[in-house]
Amino acid sequence: MRKLFKTMMTIAAIVALSGCSIGGKDGGKDRGPGWVDDARMANADSDVDNWMNYGRTWDEMRFSPLEQINAGNIANLKLAWSVDLDTSRGQEATPLVIDGVMYTSTAWSKVMAIDAGTGKILWSFDPENKGGKAVHACCDVVNRGVAVWKGRVYVGTIDGRLIALDAATGKPVWSVVTVDQSQPYTITMAPRVFRDKVIIGNSGAELGVRGFVSAYDTNTGKLVWRFYTVPTDPAKGPDGAISDEPLKKLAAPTWHGKFWELGGGGTVWDSVVYDPKYNQLLIGVGNGSPWNHRIRSEGKGDNLFLSSILAVDPDTGAYKWHYQETPGESWDFTATQQITLATIAIDGMPRDVMVQAPKNGFFYVIDRKTGKLISAEPYANQTWATKVDLATGRPVEVPGARYQDSPFFTLPSGIGAHAWMPMSFSPKTGLVYIPAMNVPLTYAASDPYVVRKGRWNTGVAFGRSGPPPTLPNDPKGQRRAMLSAMKGTLVAWDPVAKKARWTVERDWPWTGGTLATGGNLVFQGTAHGAFEAYTADTGKKIWSFAATRSIMAGPMTYRVKGEQFIAVMAGYGGSMGMATPSPFEKRRLPNGQILVFRLGGTATLPAYTPEPLARANPSAETFSAAQLAEGGMLYGTYCAICHTGPVNPDLRRSGVLTSAESWKAVVIEGILEPNGMASFRDYLSPAQAEAIRVFVNGRAKELQTMEKSK
Ligand code: CA
């Protein structure tokens, strides 16, 4: 009986495969624009014209077998076309290309369809988010991409909606609110689609939310299942969700105290991978809320399923297995980073694994059938653990790493040894190309700890006192030393040998995602606007294009009418774009672009003249020392996280700095809300807002002196 069933299944599979002309020249064109289905995705790897899913195939390797552009002819790779975007906010999306049409999202969760051969815009869609929602976006109003399924395009919006658009026209078909919009939830991830279900998670664990991931019916927009990644207040009773049982049995015993008051975290904000071979969905779960484990859970317990890989049934959401990378997470060590499925030789035997380079600095190879850890070796510098014990699967932490009694020099810090920037895996070289980062930060426990609803609540004081032994013993010198320690590395990691085969150093950590191709190429952009190609096997730089703006996003490749193209979104932003000083000296960030290349391309970029920043603009008024001190504290709490980097205005140069009335109109009355600057009237009194103006004036005077002395 069993054998007969198997035979029947095989026949059914052959019929299904042959019946849909999948991967053939016609693809799904006969079904209209944007036709992607299960049969087509099953053959996605050899369907080389198309890039139909966020990570190209269901494996999310970000490898294309295309080799028309290769290490031998790349000198002739030139710009084919470009599209100017409408904002200088971060651009993180990986475009999809299906049957000659490019579908991509841009900042503020907008969507465009473009003729992938010519760059002609076919339609665009604006979900009309309210500008003030930007204050809930920890890491800029970015969006990492769309999903396309059976003639519809799916996008998650920064205010928590999931919208289905008609792939032919860009007109909405349905829209659902996927989060409690009274909470500081956002969505930046690309949805994933399979078997007529669209999966979407959310972000917000810095601001105090409870994480979950949802599956919706692609036809109707109805919720199919929802999995909460962390427990909640037991007084509330179960959620009535598929996660109830595993939360009760496995997770709840690992949490302590009133962890639900700030949501607990565990947001699913980036990687979700469908694994048809083992009929499971692999979900990367984020950090705790607040970060500080001692505040969140009385310093006790592993806090499942934070910082874990969670495997669930794709149709029902039922729990299958989990592996927790950072038990008792206390550093913003998310396990949300890219999950890639591969079959690699372990001890000489092929093994079905998932690989991941999460924020915590270790490269994990996990048996994806069982969830058992195979190896975990550091792919970047890290100070918090000596190793991961393979017998227990747990990291062996360095004493003091939890910054309980004294500050700890934390590396990686919350920026991560690897963030959302896509990595790629080439089955030809067997190497994983990781955009790795080195961003240290001193963590200390917040003392006193004050909860600010709807704002950042990490329970961590950053860079305060107690410099690490290798850094100069003064705050400014320490800051300079940390900035100079910041760098990026393109790591070509061998997951079998568990070591880097080659590396390329970057002078700034916030660098681009990678693409690997059959032409022995690895593509990566840089913060300083170089779009580069390396030989995949040896890491030799063989091509570079001078883009006029930063590149963070993952490049992709496709073919139209037999011609191979390479595409990448350009634009600076994201968390480092908000919270870390600008690497661009004194120029304003330009608007983003889509850049597309082909052999012998003849396009040129529109002329770009860098716009200088406004001069420092201090007021001539004199202020009290008390106001200055209060303003400094408030600035650090409410303003620095968004106004330190180049994405948002440098307040020292602000035109409203010299007017108490105008300042109040912006900060309290919210007149710039449409631009993304919400009113802070729920958080600050007018007197406090004025104290911040006083503090910023002091900083503006310092800046003016510096500018004059140059
Ligand atoms: Ca986080």
PDB file of N, CA and C in Angstrom, residues 592-637:
ATOM      1  N   GLY A 592      17.587  57.720  -3.437  1.00  0.00           N
ATOM      2  CA  GLY A 592      18.012  56.403  -3.889  1.00  0.00           C
ATOM      3  C   GLY A 592      17.849  56.213  -5.394  1.00  0.00           C
ATOM      4  N   GLN A 593      18.427  55.123  -5.882  1.00  0.00           N
ATOM      5  CA  GLN A 593      18.316  54.763  -7.304  1.00  0.00           C
ATOM      6  C   GLN A 593      18.236  53.250  -7.443  1.00  0.00           C
ATOM      7  N   ILE A 594      17.678  52.808  -8.553  1.00  0.00           N
ATOM      8  CA  ILE A 594      17.820  51.413  -8.975  1.00  0.00           C
ATOM      9  C   ILE A 594      18.859  51.421 -10.084  1.00  0.00           C
ATOM     10  N   LEU A 595      19.888  50.593  -9.940  1.00  0.00           N
ATOM     11  CA  LEU A 595      20.957  50.529 -10.937  1.00  0.00           C
ATOM     12  C   LEU A 595      20.942  49.155 -11.593  1.00  0.00           C
ATOM     13  N   VAL A 596      20.965  49.135 -12.924  1.00  0.00           N
ATOM     14  CA  VAL A 596      20.902  47.863 -13.650  1.00  0.00           C
ATOM     15  C   VAL A 596      21.993  47.848 -14.727  1.00  0.00           C
ATOM     16  N   PHE A 597      22.704  46.723 -14.803  1.00  0.00           N
ATOM     17  CA  PHE A 597      23.878  46.610 -15.670  1.00  0.00           C
ATOM     18  C   PHE A 597      23.719  45.468 -16.668  1.00  0.00           C
ATOM     19  N   ARG A 598      24.375  45.623 -17.842  1.00  0.00           N
ATOM     20  CA  ARG A 598      24.499  44.512 -18.787  1.00  0.00           C
ATOM     21  C   ARG A 598      25.816  44.678 -19.545  1.00  0.00           C
ATOM     22  N   LEU A 599      26.226  43.629 -20.218  1.00  0.00           N
ATOM     23  CA  LEU A 599      27.451  43.726 -21.019  1.00  0.00           C
ATOM     24  C   LEU A 599      27.214  44.746 -22.134  1.00  0.00           C
ATOM     25  N   GLY A 600      28.099  45.685 -22.262  1.00  0.00           N
ATOM     26  CA  GLY A 600      27.980  46.683 -23.321  1.00  0.00           C
ATOM     27  C   GLY A 600      26.866  47.693 -23.108  1.00  0.00           C
ATOM     28  N   GLY A 601      26.380  47.834 -21.881  1.00  0.00           N
ATOM     29  CA  GLY A 601      25.352  48.838 -21.590  1.00  0.00           C
ATOM     30  C   GLY A 601      25.855  50.227 -21.957  1.00  0.00           C
ATOM     31  N   THR A 602      24.930  51.095 -22.371  1.00  0.00           N
ATOM     32  CA  THR A 602      25.365  52.414 -22.857  1.00  0.00           C
ATOM     33  C   THR A 602      24.750  53.567 -22.065  1.00  0.00           C
ATOM     34  N   ALA A 603      24.061  53.257 -20.964  1.00  0.00           N
ATOM     35  CA  ALA A 603      23.427  54.333 -20.191  1.00  0.00           C
ATOM     36  C   ALA A 603      24.458  55.062 -19.340  1.00  0.00           C
ATOM     37  N   THR A 604      24.148  56.275 -18.985  1.00  0.00           N
ATOM     38  CA  THR A 604      24.981  57.005 -18.030  1.00  0.00           C
ATOM     39  C   THR A 604      24.092  57.456 -16.879  1.00  0.00           C
ATOM     40  N   LEU A 605      24.714  57.603 -15.718  1.00  0.00           N
ATOM     41  CA  LEU A 605      23.936  58.054 -14.559  1.00  0.00           C
ATOM     42  C   LEU A 605      23.605  59.535 -14.710  1.00  0.00           C
ATOM     43  N   PRO A 606      22.440  59.947 -14.245  1.00  0.00           N
ATOM     44  CA  PRO A 606      22.142  61.388 -14.239  1.00  0.00           C
ATOM     45  C   PRO A 606      23.240  62.131 -13.465  1.00  0.00           C
ATOM     46  N   ALA A 607      23.530  63.347 -13.901  1.00  0.00           N
ATOM     47  CA  ALA A 607      24.576  64.136 -13.225  1.00  0.00           C
ATOM     48  C   ALA A 607      24.226  64.295 -11.749  1.00  0.00           C
ATOM     49  N   TYR A 608      25.223  64.180 -10.893  1.00  0.00           N
ATOM     50  CA  TYR A 608      24.997  64.285  -9.461  1.00  0.00           C
ATOM     51  C   TYR A 608      25.990  65.270  -8.862  1.00  0.00           C
ATOM     52  N   THR A 609      25.484  66.334  -8.297  1.00  0.00           N
ATOM     53  CA  THR A 609      26.329  67.273  -7.563  1.00  0.00           C
ATOM     54  C   THR A 609      25.986  67.139  -6.090  1.00  0.00           C
ATOM     55  N   PRO A 610      26.962  66.709  -5.277  1.00  0.00           N
ATOM     56  CA  PRO A 610      26.661  66.550  -3.847  1.00  0.00           C
ATOM     57  C   PRO A 610      26.162  67.870  -3.256  1.00  0.00           C
ATOM     58  N   GLU A 611      25.094  67.776  -2.489  1.00  0.00           N
ATOM     59  CA  GLU A 611      24.550  68.967  -1.837  1.00  0.00           C
ATOM     60  C   GLU A 611      25.215  69.109  -0.475  1.00  0.00           C
ATOM     61  N   PRO A 612      25.840  70.249  -0.209  1.00  0.00           N
ATOM     62  CA  PRO A 612      26.479  70.406   1.103  1.00  0.00           C
ATOM     63  C   PRO A 612      25.427  70.530   2.209  1.00  0.00           C
ATOM     64  N   LEU A 613      25.813  70.127   3.408  1.00  0.00           N
ATOM     65  CA  LEU A 613      24.918  70.302   4.550  1.00  0.00           C
ATOM     66  C   LEU A 613      24.846  71.782   4.910  1.00  0.00           C
ATOM     67  N   ALA A 614      23.739  72.189   5.552  1.00  0.00           N
ATOM     68  CA  ALA A 614      23.638  73.556   6.059  1.00  0.00           C
ATOM     69  C   ALA A 614      24.711  73.781   7.128  1.00  0.00           C
ATOM     70  N   ARG A 615      25.093  75.025   7.324  1.00  0.00           N
ATOM     71  CA  ARG A 615      26.081  75.345   8.363  1.00  0.00           C
ATOM     72  C   ARG A 615      25.455  75.161   9.747  1.00  0.00           C
ATOM     73  N   ALA A 616      26.306  75.011  10.744  1.00  0.00           N
ATOM     74  CA  ALA A 616      25.819  74.981  12.126  1.00  0.00           C
ATOM     75  C   ALA A 616      25.021  76.254  12.380  1.00  0.00           C
ATOM     76  N   ASN A 617      23.946  76.120  13.158  1.00  0.00           N
ATOM     77  CA  ASN A 617      23.004  77.234  13.270  1.00  0.00           C
ATOM     78  C   ASN A 617      22.644  77.535  14.731  1.00  0.00           C
ATOM     79  N   PRO A 618      23.662  77.832  15.563  1.00  0.00           N
ATOM     80  CA  PRO A 618      23.331  78.084  16.972  1.00  0.00           C
ATOM     81  C   PRO A 618      22.648  79.436  17.169  1.00  0.00           C
ATOM     82  N   SER A 619      21.876  79.510  18.225  1.00  0.00           N
ATOM     83  CA  SER A 619      21.216  80.754  18.587  1.00  0.00           C
ATOM     84  C   SER A 619      22.172  81.619  19.416  1.00  0.00           C
ATOM     85  N   ALA A 620      21.958  82.928  19.398  1.00  0.00           N
ATOM     86  CA  ALA A 620      22.798  83.833  20.193  1.00  0.00           C
ATOM     87  C   ALA A 620      22.298  83.937  21.634  1.00  0.00           C
ATOM     88  N   GLU A 621      21.172  83.285  21.932  1.00  0.00           N
ATOM     89  CA  GLU A 621      20.624  83.365  23.297  1.00  0.00           C
ATOM     90  C   GLU A 621      21.588  82.747  24.311  1.00  0.00           C
ATOM     91  N   THR A 622      21.409  83.123  25.573  1.00  0.00           N
ATOM     92  CA  THR A 622      22.151  82.439  26.636  1.00  0.00           C
ATOM     93  C   THR A 622      21.169  81.592  27.439  1.00  0.00           C
ATOM     94  N   PHE A 623      21.645  80.433  27.834  1.00  0.00           N
ATOM     95  CA  PHE A 623      20.754  79.469  28.491  1.00  0.00           C
ATOM     96  C   PHE A 623      21.312  79.070  29.844  1.00  0.00           C
ATOM     97  N   SER A 624      20.466  78.461  30.664  1.00  0.00           N
ATOM     98  CA  SER A 624      20.918  78.044  31.998  1.00  0.00           C
ATOM     99  C   SER A 624      21.589  76.667  31.932  1.00  0.00           C
ATOM    100  N   ALA A 625      22.518  76.480  32.874  1.00  0.00           N
ATOM    101  CA  ALA A 625      23.243  75.203  32.942  1.00  0.00           C
ATOM    102  C   ALA A 625      22.289  74.058  33.266  1.00  0.00           C
ATOM    103  N   ALA A 626      21.266  74.356  34.054  1.00  0.00           N
ATOM    104  CA  ALA A 626      20.302  73.313  34.430  1.00  0.00           C
ATOM    105  C   ALA A 626      19.543  72.820  33.205  1.00  0.00           C
ATOM    106  N   GLN A 627      19.128  73.789  32.371  1.00  0.00           N
ATOM    107  CA  GLN A 627      18.421  73.422  31.137  1.00  0.00           C
ATOM    108  C   GLN A 627      19.332  72.578  30.237  1.00  0.00           C
ATOM    109  N   LEU A 628      20.588  73.000  30.156  1.00  0.00           N
ATOM    110  CA  LEU A 628      21.560  72.307  29.302  1.00  0.00           C
ATOM    111  C   LEU A 628      21.708  70.844  29.735  1.00  0.00           C
ATOM    112  N   ALA A 629      21.848  70.650  31.057  1.00  0.00           N
ATOM    113  CA  ALA A 629      22.045  69.294  31.577  1.00  0.00           C
ATOM    114  C   ALA A 629      20.796  68.441  31.338  1.00  0.00           C
ATOM    115  N   GLU A 630      19.628  69.016  31.623  1.00  0.00           N
ATOM    116  CA  GLU A 630      18.386  68.275  31.419  1.00  0.00           C
ATOM    117  C   GLU A 630      18.222  67.933  29.931  1.00  0.00           C
ATOM    118  N   GLY A 631      18.540  68.924  29.089  1.00  0.00           N
ATOM    119  CA  GLY A 631      18.405  68.736  27.646  1.00  0.00           C
ATOM    120  C   GLY A 631      19.317  67.637  27.129  1.00  0.00           C
ATOM    121  N   GLY A 632      20.513  67.543  27.700  1.00  0.00           N
ATOM    122  CA  GLY A 632      21.465  66.510  27.267  1.00  0.00           C
ATOM    123  C   GLY A 632      20.931  65.125  27.554  1.00  0.00           C
ATOM    124  N   MET A 633      20.356  64.986  28.754  1.00  0.00           N
ATOM    125  CA  MET A 633      19.805  63.690  29.148  1.00  0.00           C
ATOM    126  C   MET A 633      18.630  63.320  28.221  1.00  0.00           C
ATOM    127  N   LEU A 634      17.766  64.308  27.984  1.00  0.00           N
ATOM    128  CA  LEU A 634      16.588  64.049  27.138  1.00  0.00           C
ATOM    129  C   LEU A 634      16.982  63.785  25.688  1.00  0.00           C
ATOM    130  N   TYR A 635      17.981  64.528  25.213  1.00  0.00           N
ATOM    131  CA  TYR A 635      18.442  64.329  23.832  1.00  0.00           C
ATOM    132  C   TYR A 635      18.915  62.878  23.655  1.00  0.00           C
ATOM    133  N   GLY A 636      19.720  62.421  24.651  1.00  0.00           N
ATOM    134  CA  GLY A 636      20.228  61.051  24.589  1.00  0.00           C
ATOM    135  C   GLY A 636      19.100  60.027  24.592  1.00  0.00           C
ATOM    136  N   THR A 637      18.042  60.331  25.328  1.00  0.00           N
ATOM    137  CA  THR A 637      16.932  59.381  25.461  1.00  0.00           C
ATOM    138  C   THR A 637      16.017  59.377  24.237  1.00  0.00           C
TER     139      THR A 637
END
